[in-house]
Amino acid sequence: MEGRDGMRAADADRQAVAERLRVAVDEGRLDLHEYDERLQRAYAARTYGELDALVIDLPAPASPAASELATRPETVPSPAEGVRSSATSSVTARWLAEVWLPYLRVVAITVTVWAVTSALSTDLLYFWPVWVAGPWGGVLVVRTVAGLVSGEPRREAEQRERRRERRRAKRARKRELAAAEEGHRSPVGELPAAQREGRPGGADAEV
């Protein structure tokens, strides 16, 4: 490839194409299946040509003035906006689960241990699990607020998608290499019978 199409793209270029695809979903130009497929290809793209192919059939985003003119007085949320909101909620819920589930498990275990020991001693012991739940919980509250404000759930989801796409590309590359190596193998034992018989020293060779 020659010219710009063959030049290597940067992460910023891939992110710009991903944002362009997101806008296309919001405008109803792409459905969710097309968006997911193109987004994966965008993060796996290596050159400008591969990125341009993903948005070649999409018009440039509408300007703010045009958008205001096209907006009706009573705006009704589009299905794409509802889907996007649902996807954002799912990403946020998954991030919150990753942050808080270890804490909840440990607190549940410590409270259970405290309850069992209190029951065995027939006396209400000092509630020591508070020293596990309190400081750790305070740290998690600060992290949760800071993460939601800074958009950490979305960043982690994008990084997870990039890692998944890299793994897919590696597996595809390994399959291609294995197929290429298999194609270059030509053992003598797999030669047709007529060719084996015609080789010097074969079973039917006459002295």
CSV table of C-alpha atoms in Angstrom, one decimal:
chain,number,residue,atom,x,y,z
A,1,MET,CA,0.0,0.0,0.0
A,2,GLU,CA,1.2,3.5,-0.8
A,3,GLY,CA,0.4,7.0,0.4
A,4,ARG,CA,-1.6,7.8,3.5
A,5,ASP,CA,-3.6,4.5,3.4
A,6,GLY,CA,-0.5,2.5,4.1
A,7,MET,CA,0.7,4.7,7.0
A,8,ARG,CA,0.5,3.3,10.5
A,9,ALA,CA,-2.4,4.7,12.6
A,10,ALA,CA,-2.0,5.8,16.3
A,11,ASP,CA,-4.2,5.1,19.3
A,12,ALA,CA,-5.7,8.6,18.9
A,13,ASP,CA,-6.8,7.8,15.4
A,14,ARG,CA,-8.5,4.6,16.5
A,15,GLN,CA,-10.2,6.5,19.3
A,16,ALA,CA,-11.4,9.1,16.8
A,17,VAL,CA,-13.0,6.4,14.6
A,18,ALA,CA,-14.6,4.8,17.6
A,19,GLU,CA,-16.2,8.1,18.5
A,20,ARG,CA,-17.4,8.5,14.9
A,21,LEU,CA,-19.0,5.1,15.1
A,22,ARG,CA,-20.6,6.0,18.4
A,23,VAL,CA,-22.1,9.1,16.9
A,24,ALA,CA,-23.4,7.0,14.0
A,25,VAL,CA,-25.2,4.7,16.4
A,26,ASP,CA,-26.7,7.7,18.2
A,27,GLU,CA,-27.9,9.0,14.8
A,28,GLY,CA,-29.5,5.6,13.9
A,29,ARG,CA,-27.1,5.0,11.0
A,30,LEU,CA,-25.7,1.8,12.5
A,31,ASP,CA,-27.4,-0.9,14.5
A,32,LEU,CA,-25.7,-2.5,17.5
A,33,HIS,CA,-24.3,-5.5,15.7
A,34,GLU,CA,-22.7,-3.3,13.0
A,35,TYR,CA,-21.4,-1.0,15.7
A,36,ASP,CA,-19.8,-3.8,17.7
A,37,GLU,CA,-18.2,-5.4,14.7
A,38,ARG,CA,-16.8,-2.1,13.4
A,39,LEU,CA,-15.6,-1.1,16.9
A,40,GLN,CA,-13.6,-4.3,17.2
A,41,ARG,CA,-12.1,-3.8,13.8
A,42,ALA,CA,-11.2,-0.2,14.6
A,43,TYR,CA,-9.2,-1.1,17.7
A,44,ALA,CA,-7.4,-3.9,15.7
A,45,ALA,CA,-6.7,-1.6,12.7
A,46,ARG,CA,-3.0,-0.9,11.9
A,47,THR,CA,-3.2,1.6,9.0
A,48,TYR,CA,-5.2,4.6,8.0
A,49,GLY,CA,-6.7,2.7,5.1
A,50,GLU,CA,-8.2,0.1,7.5
A,51,LEU,CA,-9.7,2.9,9.6
A,52,ASP,CA,-11.1,4.8,6.6
A,53,ALA,CA,-12.9,1.7,5.4
A,54,LEU,CA,-14.9,1.6,8.6
A,55,VAL,CA,-16.4,5.1,8.1
A,56,ILE,CA,-16.4,5.5,4.3
A,57,ASP,CA,-20.2,5.0,4.1
A,58,LEU,CA,-20.9,7.4,7.0
A,59,PRO,CA,-21.5,11.1,6.4
A,60,ALA,CA,-19.7,13.7,8.5
A,61,PRO,CA,-21.4,14.4,11.9
A,62,ALA,CA,-24.0,17.1,11.7
A,63,SER,CA,-23.0,20.5,12.9
A,64,PRO,CA,-24.6,21.9,16.1
A,65,ALA,CA,-26.7,24.4,14.0
A,66,ALA,CA,-28.1,21.7,11.8
A,67,SER,CA,-28.9,19.5,14.7
A,68,GLU,CA,-30.8,22.3,16.4
A,69,LEU,CA,-32.8,23.0,13.2
A,70,ALA,CA,-33.6,19.3,12.9
A,71,THR,CA,-34.7,19.0,16.5
A,72,ARG,CA,-38.4,19.0,17.1
A,73,PRO,CA,-39.9,21.2,19.9
A,74,GLU,CA,-40.9,18.1,21.9
A,75,THR,CA,-37.9,15.8,21.6
A,76,VAL,CA,-38.5,12.1,22.2
A,77,PRO,CA,-35.5,10.0,23.1
A,78,SER,CA,-34.5,7.8,20.2
A,79,PRO,CA,-34.1,4.0,20.6
A,80,ALA,CA,-30.4,4.4,20.0
A,81,GLU,CA,-30.1,6.7,23.0
A,82,GLY,CA,-32.0,4.2,25.2
A,83,VAL,CA,-29.7,1.4,24.1
A,84,ARG,CA,-26.6,3.6,24.7
A,85,SER,CA,-27.9,4.4,28.2
A,86,SER,CA,-28.5,0.8,28.9
A,87,ALA,CA,-25.0,-0.2,27.7
A,88,THR,CA,-23.5,2.6,29.9
A,89,SER,CA,-25.4,1.4,32.9
A,90,SER,CA,-24.2,-2.2,32.3
A,91,VAL,CA,-20.6,-1.1,32.1
A,92,THR,CA,-21.0,0.9,35.3
A,93,ALA,CA,-22.7,-1.9,37.1
A,94,ARG,CA,-19.9,-4.3,36.1
A,95,TRP,CA,-17.2,-1.9,37.3
A,96,LEU,CA,-19.0,-1.4,40.6
A,97,ALA,CA,-19.3,-5.2,41.1
A,98,GLU,CA,-15.5,-5.6,40.5
A,99,VAL,CA,-14.8,-2.9,43.0
A,100,TRP,CA,-17.2,-3.9,45.8
A,101,LEU,CA,-17.6,-7.7,45.5
A,102,PRO,CA,-14.3,-8.6,47.2
A,103,TYR,CA,-15.1,-6.2,50.1
A,104,LEU,CA,-18.6,-7.7,50.5
A,105,ARG,CA,-17.2,-11.2,50.6
A,106,VAL,CA,-14.6,-10.5,53.2
A,107,VAL,CA,-17.0,-8.6,55.4
A,108,ALA,CA,-19.5,-11.4,55.2
A,109,ILE,CA,-16.8,-13.9,56.2
A,110,THR,CA,-15.6,-11.8,59.2
A,111,VAL,CA,-19.2,-11.2,60.4
A,112,THR,CA,-19.9,-14.9,60.1
A,113,VAL,CA,-16.8,-15.7,62.1
A,114,TRP,CA,-17.8,-13.2,64.8
A,115,ALA,CA,-21.3,-14.5,65.0
A,116,VAL,CA,-20.1,-18.1,65.3
A,117,THR,CA,-17.6,-17.3,68.0
A,118,SER,CA,-20.2,-15.3,69.9
A,119,ALA,CA,-22.6,-18.2,69.8
A,120,LEU,CA,-20.0,-20.7,71.0
A,121,SER,CA,-19.0,-18.5,73.9
A,122,THR,CA,-22.7,-17.8,74.8
A,123,ASP,CA,-21.8,-14.1,75.0
A,124,LEU,CA,-22.0,-11.2,72.6
A,125,LEU,CA,-18.3,-10.5,71.8
A,126,TYR,CA,-16.9,-7.2,70.8
A,127,PHE,CA,-17.8,-6.5,67.2
A,128,TRP,CA,-14.3,-6.5,65.8
A,129,PRO,CA,-15.3,-6.8,62.0
A,130,VAL,CA,-16.0,-3.1,62.1
A,131,TRP,CA,-12.2,-2.6,61.9
A,132,VAL,CA,-12.2,-4.5,58.6
A,133,ALA,CA,-15.3,-3.0,57.1
A,134,GLY,CA,-14.9,0.6,58.2
A,135,PRO,CA,-11.5,1.6,56.8
A,136,TRP,CA,-11.7,-0.5,53.7
A,137,GLY,CA,-15.2,0.7,53.0
A,138,GLY,CA,-14.1,4.3,53.3
A,139,VAL,CA,-11.4,3.8,50.8
A,140,LEU,CA,-13.8,2.1,48.4
A,141,VAL,CA,-16.4,4.9,48.7
A,142,VAL,CA,-13.7,7.5,47.8
A,143,ARG,CA,-12.5,5.3,44.8
A,144,THR,CA,-16.1,4.8,43.6
A,145,VAL,CA,-16.9,8.5,43.6
A,146,ALA,CA,-13.6,9.4,41.9
A,147,GLY,CA,-14.0,6.6,39.4
A,148,LEU,CA,-17.6,7.6,38.4
A,149,VAL,CA,-16.6,11.3,38.1
A,150,SER,CA,-13.5,10.5,35.9
A,151,GLY,CA,-15.3,7.9,33.7
A,152,GLU,CA,-13.1,5.0,34.9
A,153,PRO,CA,-15.8,2.3,34.1
A,154,ARG,CA,-15.8,3.3,30.4
A,155,ARG,CA,-12.0,3.4,30.2
A,156,GLU,CA,-11.7,0.0,31.8
A,157,ALA,CA,-14.3,-1.4,29.4
A,158,GLU,CA,-12.4,0.0,26.4
A,159,GLN,CA,-9.1,-1.4,27.7
A,160,ARG,CA,-10.7,-4.8,28.2
A,161,GLU,CA,-12.1,-4.7,24.7
A,162,ARG,CA,-8.6,-3.9,23.3
A,163,ARG,CA,-7.0,-6.8,25.2
A,164,ARG,CA,-9.7,-9.1,24.0
A,165,GLU,CA,-9.2,-8.0,20.4
A,166,ARG,CA,-5.4,-8.5,20.7
A,167,ARG,CA,-5.9,-12.0,21.9
A,168,ARG,CA,-8.2,-12.7,19.0
A,169,ALA,CA,-5.7,-11.3,16.6
A,170,LYS,CA,-2.9,-13.5,18.1
A,171,ARG,CA,-5.0,-16.6,17.9
A,172,ALA,CA,-5.9,-15.9,14.2
A,173,ARG,CA,-2.2,-15.3,13.5
A,174,LYS,CA,-1.2,-18.6,15.1
A,175,ARG,CA,-3.8,-20.4,13.0
A,176,GLU,CA,-2.5,-18.8,9.9
A,177,LEU,CA,1.1,-19.8,10.7
A,178,ALA,CA,0.0,-23.4,11.5
A,179,ALA,CA,-1.9,-23.6,8.2
A,180,ALA,CA,1.1,-22.2,6.3
A,181,GLU,CA,3.5,-24.8,7.9
A,182,GLU,CA,1.1,-27.6,7.2
A,183,GLY,CA,0.9,-26.5,3.6
A,184,HIS,CA,4.7,-26.6,3.2
A,185,ARG,CA,5.0,-30.2,4.5
A,186,SER,CA,5.2,-32.9,1.8
A,187,PRO,CA,6.3,-36.3,3.4
A,188,VAL,CA,7.5,-39.0,1.1
A,189,GLY,CA,5.1,-41.4,2.7
A,190,GLU,CA,2.2,-39.3,1.4
A,191,LEU,CA,3.3,-39.4,-2.2
A,192,PRO,CA,1.0,-41.1,-4.7
A,193,ALA,CA,1.7,-44.9,-5.1
A,194,ALA,CA,2.7,-44.4,-8.8
A,195,GLN,CA,5.4,-41.9,-7.8
A,196,ARG,CA,6.7,-44.1,-5.0
A,197,GLU,CA,7.0,-47.1,-7.3
A,198,GLY,CA,8.9,-45.0,-9.9
A,199,ARG,CA,11.6,-44.0,-7.3
A,200,PRO,CA,15.0,-45.8,-7.5
A,201,GLY,CA,15.1,-48.6,-5.0
A,202,GLY,CA,11.3,-48.9,-4.9
A,203,ALA,CA,9.6,-52.2,-4.3
A,204,ASP,CA,9.1,-52.9,-8.0
A,205,ALA,CA,12.5,-51.7,-9.2
A,206,GLU,CA,14.3,-54.3,-11.3
A,207,VAL,CA,18.1,-55.0,-10.9
